[in-house]
CSV table of C-alpha atoms and ligand atoms in Angstrom, one decimal:
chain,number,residue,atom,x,y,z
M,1,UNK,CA,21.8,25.5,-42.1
M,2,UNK,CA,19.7,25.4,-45.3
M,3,UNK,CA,21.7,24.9,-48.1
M,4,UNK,CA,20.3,25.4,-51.9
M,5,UNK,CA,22.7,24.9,-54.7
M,6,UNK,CA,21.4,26.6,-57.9
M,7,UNK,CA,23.0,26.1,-61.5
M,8,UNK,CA,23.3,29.9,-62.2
M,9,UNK,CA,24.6,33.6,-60.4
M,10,UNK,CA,21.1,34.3,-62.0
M,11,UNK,CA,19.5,31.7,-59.8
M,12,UNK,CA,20.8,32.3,-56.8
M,13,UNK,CA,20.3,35.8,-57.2
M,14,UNK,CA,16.3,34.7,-57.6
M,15,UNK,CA,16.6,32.7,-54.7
M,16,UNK,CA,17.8,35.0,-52.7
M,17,UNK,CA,15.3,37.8,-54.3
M,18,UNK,CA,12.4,36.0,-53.3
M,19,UNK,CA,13.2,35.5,-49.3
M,20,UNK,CA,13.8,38.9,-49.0
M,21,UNK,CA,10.5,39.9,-51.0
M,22,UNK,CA,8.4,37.5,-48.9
M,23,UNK,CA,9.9,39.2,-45.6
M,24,UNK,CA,9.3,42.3,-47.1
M,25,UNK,CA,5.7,41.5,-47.5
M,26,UNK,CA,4.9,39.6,-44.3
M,27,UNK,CA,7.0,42.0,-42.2
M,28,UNK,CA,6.8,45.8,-44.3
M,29,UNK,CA,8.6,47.4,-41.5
M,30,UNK,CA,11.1,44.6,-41.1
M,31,UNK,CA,14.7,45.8,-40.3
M,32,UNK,CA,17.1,44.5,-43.2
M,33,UNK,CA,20.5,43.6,-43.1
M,34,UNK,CA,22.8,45.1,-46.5
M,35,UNK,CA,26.2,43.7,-47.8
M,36,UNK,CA,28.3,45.1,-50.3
M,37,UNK,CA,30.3,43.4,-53.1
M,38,UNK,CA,29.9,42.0,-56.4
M,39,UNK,CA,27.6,39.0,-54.9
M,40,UNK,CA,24.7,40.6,-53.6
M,41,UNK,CA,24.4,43.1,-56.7
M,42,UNK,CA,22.1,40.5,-58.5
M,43,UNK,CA,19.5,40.0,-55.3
M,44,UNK,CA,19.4,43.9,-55.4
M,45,UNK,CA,18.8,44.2,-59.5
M,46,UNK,CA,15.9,41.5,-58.6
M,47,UNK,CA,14.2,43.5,-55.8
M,48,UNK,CA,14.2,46.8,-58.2
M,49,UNK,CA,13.0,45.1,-60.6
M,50,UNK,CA,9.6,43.1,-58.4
M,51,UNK,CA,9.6,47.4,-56.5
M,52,UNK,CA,9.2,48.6,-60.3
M,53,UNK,CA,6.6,46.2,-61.4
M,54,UNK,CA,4.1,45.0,-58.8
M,55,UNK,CA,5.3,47.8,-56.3
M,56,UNK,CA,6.9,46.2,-53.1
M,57,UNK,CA,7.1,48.5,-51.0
M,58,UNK,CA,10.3,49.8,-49.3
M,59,UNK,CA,8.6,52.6,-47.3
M,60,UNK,CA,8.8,51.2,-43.7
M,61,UNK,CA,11.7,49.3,-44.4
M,62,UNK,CA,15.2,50.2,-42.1
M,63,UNK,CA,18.4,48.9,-43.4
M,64,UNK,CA,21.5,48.4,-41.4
M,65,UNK,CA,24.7,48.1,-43.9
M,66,UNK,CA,27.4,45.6,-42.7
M,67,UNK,CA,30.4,48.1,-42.8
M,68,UNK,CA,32.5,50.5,-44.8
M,69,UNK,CA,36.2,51.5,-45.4
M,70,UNK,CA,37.5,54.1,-43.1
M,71,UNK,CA,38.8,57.3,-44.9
M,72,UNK,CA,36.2,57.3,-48.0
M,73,UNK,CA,33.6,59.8,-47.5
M,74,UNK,CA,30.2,59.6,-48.7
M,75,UNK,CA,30.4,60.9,-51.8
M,76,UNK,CA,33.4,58.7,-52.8
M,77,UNK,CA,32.4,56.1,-55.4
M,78,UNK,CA,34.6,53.8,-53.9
M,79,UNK,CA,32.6,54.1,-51.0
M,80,UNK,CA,30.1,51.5,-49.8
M,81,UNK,CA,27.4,54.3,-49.2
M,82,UNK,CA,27.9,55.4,-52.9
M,83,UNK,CA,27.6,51.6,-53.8
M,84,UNK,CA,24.6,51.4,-51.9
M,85,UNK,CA,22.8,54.6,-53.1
M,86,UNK,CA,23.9,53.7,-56.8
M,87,UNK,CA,22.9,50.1,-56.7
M,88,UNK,CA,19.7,49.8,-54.2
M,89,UNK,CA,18.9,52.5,-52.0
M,90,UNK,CA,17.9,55.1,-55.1
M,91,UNK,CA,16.2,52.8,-57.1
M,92,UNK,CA,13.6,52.1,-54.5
M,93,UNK,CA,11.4,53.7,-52.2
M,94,UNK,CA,13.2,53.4,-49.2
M,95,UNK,CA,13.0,56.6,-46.6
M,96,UNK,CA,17.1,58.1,-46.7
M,97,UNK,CA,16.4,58.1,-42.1
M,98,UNK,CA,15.8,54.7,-42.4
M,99,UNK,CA,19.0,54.0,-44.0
M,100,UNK,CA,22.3,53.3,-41.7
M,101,UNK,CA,25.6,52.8,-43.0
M,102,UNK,CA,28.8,52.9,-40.5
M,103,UNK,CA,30.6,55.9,-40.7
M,104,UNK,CA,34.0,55.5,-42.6
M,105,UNK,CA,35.3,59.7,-41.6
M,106,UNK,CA,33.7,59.8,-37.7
M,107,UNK,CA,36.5,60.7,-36.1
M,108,UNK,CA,36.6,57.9,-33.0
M,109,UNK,CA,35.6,54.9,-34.2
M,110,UNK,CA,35.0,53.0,-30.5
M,111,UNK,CA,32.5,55.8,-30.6
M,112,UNK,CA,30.9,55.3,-33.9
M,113,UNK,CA,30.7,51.5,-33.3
M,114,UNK,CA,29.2,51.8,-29.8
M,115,UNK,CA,26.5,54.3,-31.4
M,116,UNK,CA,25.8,51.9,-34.4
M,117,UNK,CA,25.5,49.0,-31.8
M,118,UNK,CA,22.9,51.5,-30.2
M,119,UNK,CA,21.1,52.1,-33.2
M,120,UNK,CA,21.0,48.5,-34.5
M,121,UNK,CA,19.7,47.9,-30.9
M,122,UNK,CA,16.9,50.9,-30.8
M,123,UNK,CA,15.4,50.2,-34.2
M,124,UNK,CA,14.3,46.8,-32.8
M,125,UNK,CA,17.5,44.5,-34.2
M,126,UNK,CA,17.8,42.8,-37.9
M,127,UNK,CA,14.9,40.7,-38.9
M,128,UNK,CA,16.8,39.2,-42.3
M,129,UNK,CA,21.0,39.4,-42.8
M,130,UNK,CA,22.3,39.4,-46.1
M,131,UNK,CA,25.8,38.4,-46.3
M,132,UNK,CA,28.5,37.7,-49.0
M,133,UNK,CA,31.9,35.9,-48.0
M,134,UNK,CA,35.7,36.7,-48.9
M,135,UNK,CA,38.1,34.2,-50.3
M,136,UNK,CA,39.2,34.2,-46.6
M,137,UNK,CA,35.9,33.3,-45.4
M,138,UNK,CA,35.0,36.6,-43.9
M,139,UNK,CA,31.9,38.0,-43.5
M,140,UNK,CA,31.3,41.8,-43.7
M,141,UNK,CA,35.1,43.1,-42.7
M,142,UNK,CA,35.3,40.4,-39.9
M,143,UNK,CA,39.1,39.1,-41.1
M,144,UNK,CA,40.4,35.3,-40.1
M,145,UNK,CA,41.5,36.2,-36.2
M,146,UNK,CA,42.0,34.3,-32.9
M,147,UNK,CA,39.0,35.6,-31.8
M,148,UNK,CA,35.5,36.5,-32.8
M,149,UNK,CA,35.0,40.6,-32.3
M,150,UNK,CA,31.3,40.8,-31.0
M,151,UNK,CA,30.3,44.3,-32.1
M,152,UNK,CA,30.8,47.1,-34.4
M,153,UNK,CA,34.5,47.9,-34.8
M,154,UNK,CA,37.8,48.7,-36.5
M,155,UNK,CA,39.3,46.3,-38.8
M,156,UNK,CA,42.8,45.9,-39.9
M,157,UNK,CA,42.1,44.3,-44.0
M,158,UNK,CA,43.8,41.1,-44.4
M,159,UNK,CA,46.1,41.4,-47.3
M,160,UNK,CA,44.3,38.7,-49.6
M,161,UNK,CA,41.0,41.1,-49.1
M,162,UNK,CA,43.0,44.3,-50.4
M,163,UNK,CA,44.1,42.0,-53.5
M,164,UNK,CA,40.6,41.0,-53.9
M,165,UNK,CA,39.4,44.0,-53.6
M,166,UNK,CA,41.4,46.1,-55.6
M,167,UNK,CA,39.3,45.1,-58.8
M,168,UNK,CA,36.9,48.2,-57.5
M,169,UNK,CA,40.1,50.6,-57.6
M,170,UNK,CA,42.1,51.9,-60.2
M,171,UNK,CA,45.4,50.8,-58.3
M,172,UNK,CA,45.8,48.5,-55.4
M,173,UNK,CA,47.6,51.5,-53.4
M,174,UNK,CA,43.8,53.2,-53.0
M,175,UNK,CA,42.4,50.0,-51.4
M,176,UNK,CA,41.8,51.5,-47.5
M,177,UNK,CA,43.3,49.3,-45.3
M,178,UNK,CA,41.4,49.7,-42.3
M,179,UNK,CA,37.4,49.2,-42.4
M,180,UNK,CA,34.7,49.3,-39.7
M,181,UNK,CA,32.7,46.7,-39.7
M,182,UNK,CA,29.6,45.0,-37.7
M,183,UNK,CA,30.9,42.3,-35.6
M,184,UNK,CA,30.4,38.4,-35.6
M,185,UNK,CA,27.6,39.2,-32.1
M,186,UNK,CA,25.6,42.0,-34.5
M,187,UNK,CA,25.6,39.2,-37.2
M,188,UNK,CA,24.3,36.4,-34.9
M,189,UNK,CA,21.6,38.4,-33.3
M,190,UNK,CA,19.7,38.6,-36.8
M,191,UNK,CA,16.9,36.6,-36.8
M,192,UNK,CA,17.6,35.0,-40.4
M,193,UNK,CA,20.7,35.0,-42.3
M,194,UNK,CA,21.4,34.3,-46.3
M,195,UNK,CA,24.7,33.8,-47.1
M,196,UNK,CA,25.3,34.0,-50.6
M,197,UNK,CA,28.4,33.1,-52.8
M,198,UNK,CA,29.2,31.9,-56.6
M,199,UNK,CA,32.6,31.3,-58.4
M,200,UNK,CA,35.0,28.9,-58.4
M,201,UNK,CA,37.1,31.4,-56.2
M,202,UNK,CA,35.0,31.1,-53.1
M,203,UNK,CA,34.8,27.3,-53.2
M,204,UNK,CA,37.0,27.1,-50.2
M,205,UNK,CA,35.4,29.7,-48.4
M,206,UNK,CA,32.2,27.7,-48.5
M,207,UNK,CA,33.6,24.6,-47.6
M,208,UNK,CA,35.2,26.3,-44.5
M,209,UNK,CA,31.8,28.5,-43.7
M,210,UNK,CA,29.2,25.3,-44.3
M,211,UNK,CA,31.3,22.3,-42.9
M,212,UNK,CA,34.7,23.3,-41.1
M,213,UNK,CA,35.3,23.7,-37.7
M,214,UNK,CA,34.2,26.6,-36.2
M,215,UNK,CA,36.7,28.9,-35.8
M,216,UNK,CA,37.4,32.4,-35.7
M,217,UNK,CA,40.1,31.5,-38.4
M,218,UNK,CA,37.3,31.0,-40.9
M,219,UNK,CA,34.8,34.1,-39.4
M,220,UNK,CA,32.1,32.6,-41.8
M,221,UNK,CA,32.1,29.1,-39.7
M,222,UNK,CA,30.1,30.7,-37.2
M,223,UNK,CA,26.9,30.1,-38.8
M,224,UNK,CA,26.9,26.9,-38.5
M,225,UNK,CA,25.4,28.0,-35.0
M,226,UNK,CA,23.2,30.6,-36.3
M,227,UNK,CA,19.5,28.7,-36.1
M,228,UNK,CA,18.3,30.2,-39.3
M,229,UNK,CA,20.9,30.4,-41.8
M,230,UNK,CA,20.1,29.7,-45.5
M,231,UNK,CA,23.4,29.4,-47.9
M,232,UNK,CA,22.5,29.8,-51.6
M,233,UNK,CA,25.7,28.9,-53.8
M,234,UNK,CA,26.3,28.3,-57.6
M,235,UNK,CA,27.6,24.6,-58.5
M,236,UNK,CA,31.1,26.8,-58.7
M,237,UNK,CA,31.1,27.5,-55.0
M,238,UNK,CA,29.7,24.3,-54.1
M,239,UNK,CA,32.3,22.1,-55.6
M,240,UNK,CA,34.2,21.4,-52.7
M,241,UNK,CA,32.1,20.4,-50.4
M,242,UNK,CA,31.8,16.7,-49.5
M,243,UNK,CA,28.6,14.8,-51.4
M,244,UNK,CA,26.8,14.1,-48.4
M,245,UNK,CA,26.4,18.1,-47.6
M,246,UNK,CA,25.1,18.2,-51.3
M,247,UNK,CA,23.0,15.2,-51.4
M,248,UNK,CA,20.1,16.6,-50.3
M,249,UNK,CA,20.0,19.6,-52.7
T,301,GLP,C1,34.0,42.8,-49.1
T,301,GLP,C2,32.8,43.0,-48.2
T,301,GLP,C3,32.1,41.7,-47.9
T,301,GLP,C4,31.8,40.9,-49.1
T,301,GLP,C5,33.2,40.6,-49.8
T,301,GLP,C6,33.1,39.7,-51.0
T,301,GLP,O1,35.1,42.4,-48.4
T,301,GLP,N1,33.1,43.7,-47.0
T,301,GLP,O2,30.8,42.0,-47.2
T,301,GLP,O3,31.2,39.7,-48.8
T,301,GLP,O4,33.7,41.8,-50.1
T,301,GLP,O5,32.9,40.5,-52.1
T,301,GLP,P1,32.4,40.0,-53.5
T,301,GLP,O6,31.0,39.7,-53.4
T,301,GLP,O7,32.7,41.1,-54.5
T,301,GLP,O8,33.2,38.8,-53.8
């Protein structure tokens, strides 16, 4: 694990922005890896903006998203497709059959995730992750368990992620409570992975993810078997890990 501490959400945001613009460049066709959330809303504001100026291009580019609530359809802005369209995919020059987003409405959702495994699969697998991480330490919708779910699958929310969550509702009552999400295996297979977190609030989700045990009760601690992960926190997030993880940064 890589781990850059910057002093700013704007920073890491930048950090973050330029990794993915440099795999963008070397790799135009490169198969990219979306999360949804507050966090990742700054990388995606940066990338617009270096698309708008000195054109990087989005035209090859496939993007797998990590998950979405079951029961929202498309057009619901509560969705994570709606996020998506209304916060990256629009504003650039991505093709709409490159993009893939679990469906929240199919109607069997072993089927959906065994197709989405198969597409993930067939469009070559994800060349660069992004990920943000609950309070709980999960990544995507993968909730504290007793096991590690490998692939594409229905989720059960954890209560603490409803109450997190609910920020993007008008009342915690609309906050689905089941999710499909890509699994911890989909995750690991992607051949780089930034995990990205700021705020006080996910301090102990940090610790847990960057030096914990690894343990499907903290989903996040799998990384820290992932061989190319790079963590890029605020000071806020960092503060609870030990000095000696820091040092270096
Ligand atoms: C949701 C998403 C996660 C995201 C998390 C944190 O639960 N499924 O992918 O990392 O929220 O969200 P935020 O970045 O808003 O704190």
């Amino acid at each position: 694990m890589r781990l850059i501490i910057t002093n700013s959400y704007e920073e890491m945001s930048v950090a973050a922005a330029k990794i993915f613009a440099g795999q963008i460049y070397l790799k135009p066709d490169s198969v990219l890896g979306m999360a949804t959330g507050s966090t990742p809303l700054g990388l995606y504001k940066k990338l617009i903006a270096v698309h708008e100026t000195i054109g990087l291009d989005f035209s090859e580019i496939i993007s797998f998203n990590l998950d979405e609530y079951i029961g929202l359809e498309p057009e619901n802005p509560q969705s994570y497709h709606y996020f998506m369209h209304k916060n990256f995919f629009d504003r650039i020059n991505i093709k709409s059959e490159n993009v893939y987003i679990p469906d929240g409405m199919a109607a069997d959702m072993v089927a959906e995730g065994t197709r989405y495994d198969a597409l993930i699969e067939s469009r070559g697998g994800i060349d660069l992750q992004v990920l943000g991480i609950g309070q709980n330490a999960h990544i995507g919708f993968n909730e504290p368990d007793i096991k590690f779910e490998a692939t594409t699958h229905r989720v059960r929310l954890d209560e603490e992620t409803i109450q997190a969550n609910a920020r993007f509702f008008t009342d915690e009552q609309e906050v689905p409570r089941y999710a499909i999400s890509m699994g911890i295996k989909n995750i690991m297979l992607a051949k780089k992975v930034v995990l990205l977190a700021n705020g006080k609030n996910k301090a102990e989700a940090i610790c847990k993810a960057v030096c914990g045990g690894v343990s499907p009760a903290a989903p996040a601690s799998i990384l820290q078997l992932h061989r190319d992960v790079t963590v890029i926190v605020d000071h806020d997030a960092a503060a609870l890990l030990p000095q000696a993880v820091k040092a270096p940064c």
